[in-house]
PDB file of C-alpha atoms in Angstrom:
ATOM      1  CA  ASP A  30     175.555  78.349 136.357  1.00  0.00           C
ATOM      2  CA  ALA A  31     174.665  76.294 139.414  1.00  0.00           C
ATOM      3  CA  GLY A  32     171.703  77.473 141.415  1.00  0.00           C
ATOM      4  CA  VAL A  33     171.254  77.142 145.148  1.00  0.00           C
ATOM      5  CA  THR A  34     172.094  73.590 146.176  1.00  0.00           C
ATOM      6  CA  GLN A  35     170.815  71.891 149.303  1.00  0.00           C
ATOM      7  CA  SER A  36     171.704  68.589 150.912  1.00  0.00           C
ATOM      8  CA  PRO A  37     170.393  66.115 151.658  1.00  0.00           C
ATOM      9  CA  THR A  38     167.241  66.152 149.514  1.00  0.00           C
ATOM     10  CA  HIS A  39     165.328  63.876 151.877  1.00  0.00           C
ATOM     11  CA  LEU A  40     165.861  62.946 155.507  1.00  0.00           C
ATOM     12  CA  ILE A  41     164.005  60.843 158.043  1.00  0.00           C
ATOM     13  CA  LYS A  42     164.674  61.404 161.739  1.00  0.00           C
ATOM     14  CA  THR A  43     163.148  60.275 165.020  1.00  0.00           C
ATOM     15  CA  ARG A  44     161.652  62.582 167.652  1.00  0.00           C
ATOM     16  CA  GLY A  45     164.324  63.979 169.948  1.00  0.00           C
ATOM     17  CA  GLN A  46     167.129  63.654 167.426  1.00  0.00           C
ATOM     18  CA  GLN A  47     169.145  66.486 165.948  1.00  0.00           C
ATOM     19  CA  VAL A  48     169.521  67.350 162.270  1.00  0.00           C
ATOM     20  CA  THR A  49     171.859  69.499 160.173  1.00  0.00           C
ATOM     21  CA  LEU A  50     170.843  70.760 156.757  1.00  0.00           C
ATOM     22  CA  ARG A  51     173.314  72.275 154.317  1.00  0.00           C
ATOM     23  CA  CYS A  52     173.102  74.960 151.680  1.00  0.00           C
ATOM     24  CA  SER A  53     175.459  76.308 149.039  1.00  0.00           C
ATOM     25  CA  PRO A  54     174.438  79.680 147.616  1.00  0.00           C
ATOM     26  CA  ILE A  55     174.756  80.846 144.046  1.00  0.00           C
ATOM     27  CA  SER A  56     178.332  81.848 143.345  1.00  0.00           C
ATOM     28  CA  GLY A  57     178.869  85.468 144.333  1.00  0.00           C
ATOM     29  CA  HIS A  58     175.822  85.620 146.600  1.00  0.00           C
ATOM     30  CA  LYS A  59     176.651  86.756 150.126  1.00  0.00           C
ATOM     31  CA  SER A  60     173.305  86.334 151.839  1.00  0.00           C
ATOM     32  CA  VAL A  61     171.576  83.098 152.750  1.00  0.00           C
ATOM     33  CA  SER A  62     168.075  82.777 154.158  1.00  0.00           C
ATOM     34  CA  TRP A  63     166.243  79.739 155.520  1.00  0.00           C
ATOM     35  CA  TYR A  64     162.521  79.075 155.259  1.00  0.00           C
ATOM     36  CA  GLN A  65     160.262  76.290 156.517  1.00  0.00           C
ATOM     37  CA  GLN A  66     157.381  75.161 154.331  1.00  0.00           C
ATOM     38  CA  VAL A  67     154.739  72.913 155.832  1.00  0.00           C
ATOM     39  CA  LEU A  68     152.680  70.970 153.306  1.00  0.00           C
ATOM     40  CA  GLY A  69     149.905  73.110 151.863  1.00  0.00           C
ATOM     41  CA  GLN A  70     151.251  76.407 153.180  1.00  0.00           C
ATOM     42  CA  GLY A  71     153.584  79.159 152.082  1.00  0.00           C
ATOM     43  CA  PRO A  72     157.197  79.243 153.276  1.00  0.00           C
ATOM     44  CA  GLN A  73     157.886  80.794 156.693  1.00  0.00           C
ATOM     45  CA  PHE A  74     161.022  82.797 157.414  1.00  0.00           C
ATOM     46  CA  ILE A  75     163.481  81.241 159.868  1.00  0.00           C
ATOM     47  CA  PHE A  76     166.814  83.067 159.485  1.00  0.00           C
ATOM     48  CA  GLN A  77     168.783  85.411 157.273  1.00  0.00           C
ATOM     49  CA  TYR A  78     172.574  85.548 157.278  1.00  0.00           C
ATOM     50  CA  TYR A  79     174.590  88.192 155.508  1.00  0.00           C
ATOM     51  CA  GLU A  80     178.352  88.384 155.533  1.00  0.00           C
ATOM     52  CA  LYS A  81     178.400  85.588 158.123  1.00  0.00           C
ATOM     53  CA  GLU A  82     176.277  87.475 160.629  1.00  0.00           C
ATOM     54  CA  GLU A  83     172.660  86.782 161.603  1.00  0.00           C
ATOM     55  CA  ARG A  84     170.589  89.623 160.224  1.00  0.00           C
ATOM     56  CA  GLY A  85     167.097  88.395 160.948  1.00  0.00           C
ATOM     57  CA  ARG A  86     165.250  85.687 162.821  1.00  0.00           C
ATOM     58  CA  GLY A  87     161.675  84.520 162.464  1.00  0.00           C
ATOM     59  CA  ASN A  88     159.315  83.236 165.111  1.00  0.00           C
ATOM     60  CA  PHE A  89     160.982  79.891 165.716  1.00  0.00           C
ATOM     61  CA  PRO A  90     162.167  78.352 169.012  1.00  0.00           C
ATOM     62  CA  ASP A  91     165.786  78.289 170.119  1.00  0.00           C
ATOM     63  CA  ARG A  92     165.980  74.674 168.972  1.00  0.00           C
ATOM     64  CA  PHE A  93     166.586  76.173 165.547  1.00  0.00           C
ATOM     65  CA  SER A  94     170.036  77.637 164.885  1.00  0.00           C
ATOM     66  CA  ALA A  95     172.118  78.406 161.852  1.00  0.00           C
ATOM     67  CA  ARG A  96     175.462  79.695 160.775  1.00  0.00           C
ATOM     68  CA  GLN A  97     177.186  80.958 157.659  1.00  0.00           C
ATOM     69  CA  PHE A  98     180.723  80.035 156.739  1.00  0.00           C
ATOM     70  CA  PRO A  99     183.506  82.155 155.162  1.00  0.00           C
ATOM     71  CA  ASN A 100     182.640  80.683 151.741  1.00  0.00           C
ATOM     72  CA  TYR A 101     179.025  81.882 152.322  1.00  0.00           C
ATOM     73  CA  SER A 102     177.600  78.376 152.561  1.00  0.00           C
ATOM     74  CA  SER A 103     175.261  77.779 155.477  1.00  0.00           C
ATOM     75  CA  GLU A 104     173.962  75.135 157.837  1.00  0.00           C
ATOM     76  CA  LEU A 105     170.630  74.961 159.622  1.00  0.00           C
ATOM     77  CA  ASN A 106     170.524  72.915 162.817  1.00  0.00           C
ATOM     78  CA  VAL A 107     167.422  71.727 164.582  1.00  0.00           C
ATOM     79  CA  ASN A 108     167.715  70.070 167.999  1.00  0.00           C
ATOM     80  CA  ALA A 109     165.239  67.922 169.909  1.00  0.00           C
ATOM     81  CA  LEU A 110     163.113  67.274 166.836  1.00  0.00           C
ATOM     82  CA  LEU A 111     159.338  67.277 167.162  1.00  0.00           C
ATOM     83  CA  LEU A 112     156.785  65.722 164.831  1.00  0.00           C
ATOM     84  CA  GLY A 113     155.724  69.254 163.884  1.00  0.00           C
ATOM     85  CA  ASP A 114     159.178  69.969 162.478  1.00  0.00           C
ATOM     86  CA  SER A 115     158.348  67.746 159.519  1.00  0.00           C
ATOM     87  CA  ALA A 116     158.456  70.100 156.551  1.00  0.00           C
ATOM     88  CA  LEU A 117     160.328  71.199 153.466  1.00  0.00           C
ATOM     89  CA  TYR A 118     163.286  73.357 154.477  1.00  0.00           C
ATOM     90  CA  LEU A 119     164.196  75.872 151.832  1.00  0.00           C
ATOM     91  CA  CYS A 120     167.426  77.774 151.487  1.00  0.00           C
ATOM     92  CA  ALA A 121     167.584  80.925 149.405  1.00  0.00           C
ATOM     93  CA  SER A 122     170.505  83.105 148.459  1.00  0.00           C
ATOM     94  CA  SER A 123     170.725  86.700 147.350  1.00  0.00           C
ATOM     95  CA  LEU A 124     173.474  88.894 146.055  1.00  0.00           C
ATOM     96  CA  ALA A 125     173.114  91.406 148.866  1.00  0.00           C
ATOM     97  CA  TYR A 126     171.048  92.055 151.954  1.00  0.00           C
ATOM     98  CA  ASN A 127     167.958  93.321 150.120  1.00  0.00           C
ATOM     99  CA  SER A 128     168.353  91.637 146.746  1.00  0.00           C
ATOM    100  CA  PRO A 129     165.759  89.206 145.304  1.00  0.00           C
ATOM    101  CA  LEU A 130     165.864  85.678 146.703  1.00  0.00           C
ATOM    102  CA  HIS A 131     166.719  82.610 144.657  1.00  0.00           C
ATOM    103  CA  PHE A 132     165.507  79.383 146.236  1.00  0.00           C
ATOM    104  CA  GLY A 133     166.930  75.898 146.194  1.00  0.00           C
ATOM    105  CA  ASN A 134     164.689  72.833 145.886  1.00  0.00           C
ATOM    106  CA  GLY A 135     164.771  72.185 149.602  1.00  0.00           C
ATOM    107  CA  THR A 136     165.366  69.343 152.031  1.00  0.00           C
ATOM    108  CA  ARG A 137     162.304  67.264 152.880  1.00  0.00           C
ATOM    109  CA  LEU A 138     162.539  66.407 156.594  1.00  0.00           C
ATOM    110  CA  THR A 139     160.250  63.775 158.040  1.00  0.00           C
ATOM    111  CA  VAL A 140     160.187  63.291 161.811  1.00  0.00           C
ATOM    112  CA  THR A 141     158.674  60.022 163.039  1.00  0.00           C
TER     113      THR A 141
ATOM    114  CA  GLY B  17     157.277  64.886 144.041  1.00  0.00           C
ATOM    115  CA  GLU B  18     154.812  65.757 146.770  1.00  0.00           C
ATOM    116  CA  SER B  19     152.120  68.241 145.909  1.00  0.00           C
ATOM    117  CA  VAL B  20     152.657  71.721 147.268  1.00  0.00           C
ATOM    118  CA  GLY B  21     149.048  72.625 146.677  1.00  0.00           C
ATOM    119  CA  LEU B  22     147.090  70.435 149.100  1.00  0.00           C
ATOM    120  CA  HIS B  23     143.936  72.239 150.276  1.00  0.00           C
ATOM    121  CA  LEU B  24     144.865  75.466 148.470  1.00  0.00           C
ATOM    122  CA  PRO B  25     142.441  77.625 146.496  1.00  0.00           C
ATOM    123  CA  THR B  26     142.431  76.385 142.919  1.00  0.00           C
ATOM    124  CA  LEU B  27     142.085  78.284 139.671  1.00  0.00           C
ATOM    125  CA  SER B  28     141.348  76.198 136.580  1.00  0.00           C
ATOM    126  CA  VAL B  29     141.791  77.774 133.161  1.00  0.00           C
ATOM    127  CA  GLN B  30     141.785  76.572 129.588  1.00  0.00           C
ATOM    128  CA  GLU B  31     145.048  76.587 127.691  1.00  0.00           C
ATOM    129  CA  GLY B  32     145.395  79.869 125.835  1.00  0.00           C
ATOM    130  CA  ASP B  33     143.142  81.833 128.179  1.00  0.00           C
ATOM    131  CA  ASN B  34     144.409  84.567 130.489  1.00  0.00           C
ATOM    132  CA  SER B  35     144.778  83.802 134.211  1.00  0.00           C
ATOM    133  CA  ILE B  36     144.372  86.215 137.087  1.00  0.00           C
ATOM    134  CA  ILE B  37     145.622  85.210 140.525  1.00  0.00           C
ATOM    135  CA  ASN B  38     144.784  87.462 143.442  1.00  0.00           C
ATOM    136  CA  CYS B  39     146.464  88.092 146.757  1.00  0.00           C
ATOM    137  CA  ALA B  40     145.611  90.236 149.756  1.00  0.00           C
ATOM    138  CA  TYR B  41     148.601  91.356 151.786  1.00  0.00           C
ATOM    139  CA  SER B  42     148.570  92.166 155.443  1.00  0.00           C
ATOM    140  CA  ASN B  43     151.172  94.773 156.351  1.00  0.00           C
ATOM    141  CA  SER B  44     150.575  98.368 155.305  1.00  0.00           C
ATOM    142  CA  ALA B  45     154.307  99.008 155.856  1.00  0.00           C
ATOM    143  CA  SER B  46     155.260  96.477 153.171  1.00  0.00           C
ATOM    144  CA  ASP B  47     156.838  98.220 150.218  1.00  0.00           C
ATOM    145  CA  TYR B  48     158.124  95.381 148.082  1.00  0.00           C
ATOM    146  CA  PHE B  49     156.112  92.513 146.644  1.00  0.00           C
ATOM    147  CA  ILE B  50     157.096  89.403 144.753  1.00  0.00           C
ATOM    148  CA  TRP B  51     155.292  86.612 142.947  1.00  0.00           C
ATOM    149  CA  TYR B  52     156.758  83.119 143.073  1.00  0.00           C
ATOM    150  CA  LYS B  53     155.837  79.980 141.154  1.00  0.00           C
ATOM    151  CA  GLN B  54     156.339  76.624 142.838  1.00  0.00           C
ATOM    152  CA  GLU B  55     156.126  73.358 140.943  1.00  0.00           C
ATOM    153  CA  SER B  56     155.749  70.051 142.700  1.00  0.00           C
ATOM    154  CA  GLY B  57     159.034  68.913 144.260  1.00  0.00           C
ATOM    155  CA  LYS B  58     160.804  72.204 143.607  1.00  0.00           C
ATOM    156  CA  GLY B  59     161.574  75.414 145.430  1.00  0.00           C
ATOM    157  CA  PRO B  60     159.792  78.713 144.681  1.00  0.00           C
ATOM    158  CA  GLN B  61     160.860  80.349 141.434  1.00  0.00           C
ATOM    159  CA  PHE B  62     160.927  84.158 141.108  1.00  0.00           C
ATOM    160  CA  ILE B  63     158.426  85.451 138.534  1.00  0.00           C
ATOM    161  CA  ILE B  64     158.141  89.210 138.937  1.00  0.00           C
ATOM    162  CA  ASP B  65     158.417  91.872 141.613  1.00  0.00           C
ATOM    163  CA  ILE B  66     157.033  95.350 142.187  1.00  0.00           C
ATOM    164  CA  ARG B  67     157.840  98.180 144.551  1.00  0.00           C
ATOM    165  CA  SER B  68     155.175 100.199 146.315  1.00  0.00           C
ATOM    166  CA  ASN B  69     155.917 103.329 144.265  1.00  0.00           C
ATOM    167  CA  MET B  70     154.483 101.520 141.225  1.00  0.00           C
ATOM    168  CA  ASP B  71     151.003 100.190 140.510  1.00  0.00           C
ATOM    169  CA  LYS B  72     151.806  98.027 137.498  1.00  0.00           C
ATOM    170  CA  ARG B  73     154.777  96.144 136.142  1.00  0.00           C
ATOM    171  CA  GLN B  74     155.006  93.913 133.102  1.00  0.00           C
ATOM    172  CA  GLY B  75     157.251  91.008 132.287  1.00  0.00           C
ATOM    173  CA  GLN B  76     157.187  88.351 129.650  1.00  0.00           C
ATOM    174  CA  ARG B  77     153.518  87.156 129.548  1.00  0.00           C
ATOM    175  CA  VAL B  78     153.039  88.311 133.144  1.00  0.00           C
ATOM    176  CA  THR B  79     151.747  91.535 134.669  1.00  0.00           C
ATOM    177  CA  VAL B  80     151.578  92.417 138.346  1.00  0.00           C
ATOM    178  CA  LEU B  81     149.088  94.997 139.594  1.00  0.00           C
ATOM    179  CA  LEU B  82     149.330  96.610 143.015  1.00  0.00           C
ATOM    180  CA  ASN B  83     146.467  98.409 144.756  1.00  0.00           C
ATOM    181  CA  LYS B  84     147.839  99.856 147.967  1.00  0.00           C
ATOM    182  CA  THR B  85     144.506 101.375 148.969  1.00  0.00           C
ATOM    183  CA  VAL B  86     142.945  97.968 149.491  1.00  0.00           C
ATOM    184  CA  LYS B  87     146.223  96.081 150.007  1.00  0.00           C
ATOM    185  CA  HIS B  88     145.664  93.879 146.996  1.00  0.00           C
ATOM    186  CA  LEU B  89     148.069  92.334 144.532  1.00  0.00           C
ATOM    187  CA  SER B  90     147.273  90.416 141.364  1.00  0.00           C
ATOM    188  CA  LEU B  91     149.253  88.383 138.856  1.00  0.00           C
ATOM    189  CA  GLN B  92     148.014  88.179 135.303  1.00  0.00           C
ATOM    190  CA  ILE B  93     149.347  85.471 133.017  1.00  0.00           C
ATOM    191  CA  ALA B  94     148.613  85.918 129.336  1.00  0.00           C
ATOM    192  CA  ALA B  95     147.943  82.955 127.034  1.00  0.00           C
ATOM    193  CA  THR B  96     148.262  80.410 129.837  1.00  0.00           C
ATOM    194  CA  GLN B  97     150.231  77.289 128.926  1.00  0.00           C
ATOM    195  CA  PRO B  98     150.342  73.801 130.489  1.00  0.00           C
ATOM    196  CA  GLY B  99     153.793  74.632 131.859  1.00  0.00           C
ATOM    197  CA  ASP B 100     152.203  77.375 133.943  1.00  0.00           C
ATOM    198  CA  SER B 101     150.472  74.772 136.111  1.00  0.00           C
ATOM    199  CA  ALA B 102     151.893  75.244 139.605  1.00  0.00           C
ATOM    200  CA  VAL B 103     151.212  76.882 142.962  1.00  0.00           C
ATOM    201  CA  TYR B 104     151.628  80.647 142.931  1.00  0.00           C
ATOM    202  CA  PHE B 105     152.583  82.609 146.031  1.00  0.00           C
ATOM    203  CA  CYS B 106     152.666  86.317 146.647  1.00  0.00           C
ATOM    204  CA  ALA B 107     155.203  87.548 149.172  1.00  0.00           C
ATOM    205  CA  GLU B 108     155.659  90.889 150.870  1.00  0.00           C
ATOM    206  CA  ASN B 109     158.627  92.574 152.463  1.00  0.00           C
ATOM    207  CA  ILE B 110     159.562  95.755 154.239  1.00  0.00           C
ATOM    208  CA  ARG B 111     162.613  96.802 152.256  1.00  0.00           C
ATOM    209  CA  GLY B 112     163.910  99.498 154.508  1.00  0.00           C
ATOM    210  CA  GLY B 113     164.961  97.329 157.386  1.00  0.00           C
ATOM    211  CA  GLY B 114     163.487  93.996 156.479  1.00  0.00           C
ATOM    212  CA  GLY B 115     166.318  92.379 154.635  1.00  0.00           C
ATOM    213  CA  ASN B 116     164.891  89.269 153.025  1.00  0.00           C
ATOM    214  CA  LYS B 117     162.293  88.471 155.648  1.00  0.00           C
ATOM    215  CA  LEU B 118     159.518  87.659 153.215  1.00  0.00           C
ATOM    216  CA  THR B 119     155.989  86.976 154.389  1.00  0.00           C
ATOM    217  CA  PHE B 120     154.281  84.556 152.007  1.00  0.00           C
ATOM    218  CA  GLY B 121     150.586  84.250 151.293  1.00  0.00           C
ATOM    219  CA  THR B 122     148.770  80.923 151.368  1.00  0.00           C
ATOM    220  CA  GLY B 123     149.140  80.246 147.665  1.00  0.00           C
ATOM    221  CA  THR B 124     146.854  79.483 144.713  1.00  0.00           C
ATOM    222  CA  GLN B 125     146.990  76.293 142.695  1.00  0.00           C
ATOM    223  CA  LEU B 126     146.746  77.046 138.969  1.00  0.00           C
ATOM    224  CA  LYS B 127     145.566  74.158 136.791  1.00  0.00           C
ATOM    225  CA  VAL B 128     145.727  74.528 133.045  1.00  0.00           C
ATOM    226  CA  GLU B 129     143.303  72.325 131.151  1.00  0.00           C
ATOM    227  CA  LEU B 130     144.064  71.264 127.610  1.00  0.00           C
TER     228      LEU B 130
END
């Protein structure tokens, strides 16, 4: 069975640009969560979506937004990129709202 | 892939020895705890979880111990193998209303020496 898939795997953007990251959850999973992992640190919670509604938001600026589609896939958008947004962006899916998370391998975003 | 474990605490063990990785959690309201393993270039992989109504849980070659009094969590890996080399994170959650808003620790780099 396919795990959580994320695209693209690597991305290089310039300060001020906008980026969209994509995530396909494990088949049957209805919840998608996004995390940011800066090099050398643990992942930090950005968003959780369940049944296409935002169910939780971490301490990130409004430049970060996300959505979940009817097929439960999700996109994370970041506007007006800053150098500090350079990180590994992880998507995780779970069967239900409180079920264990299964992570994808992430999108490595580099902002120059 | 890039190393996840830059500047992280490191635990070096000999192959075949037991490993103990420790974690202090911060929120006394947390009632669900998970250990993840992260290899270079990959996302975190679920190892084992424990709820706050338990103090010990065993899996295959792994045991998690929870001490709520001192807010401490440990992961024991028996007969450590080279494939266990990775960064290990503990994560905490408030299950009641927390959804999947996990708070991760800083991580420990485990190096298995042959």
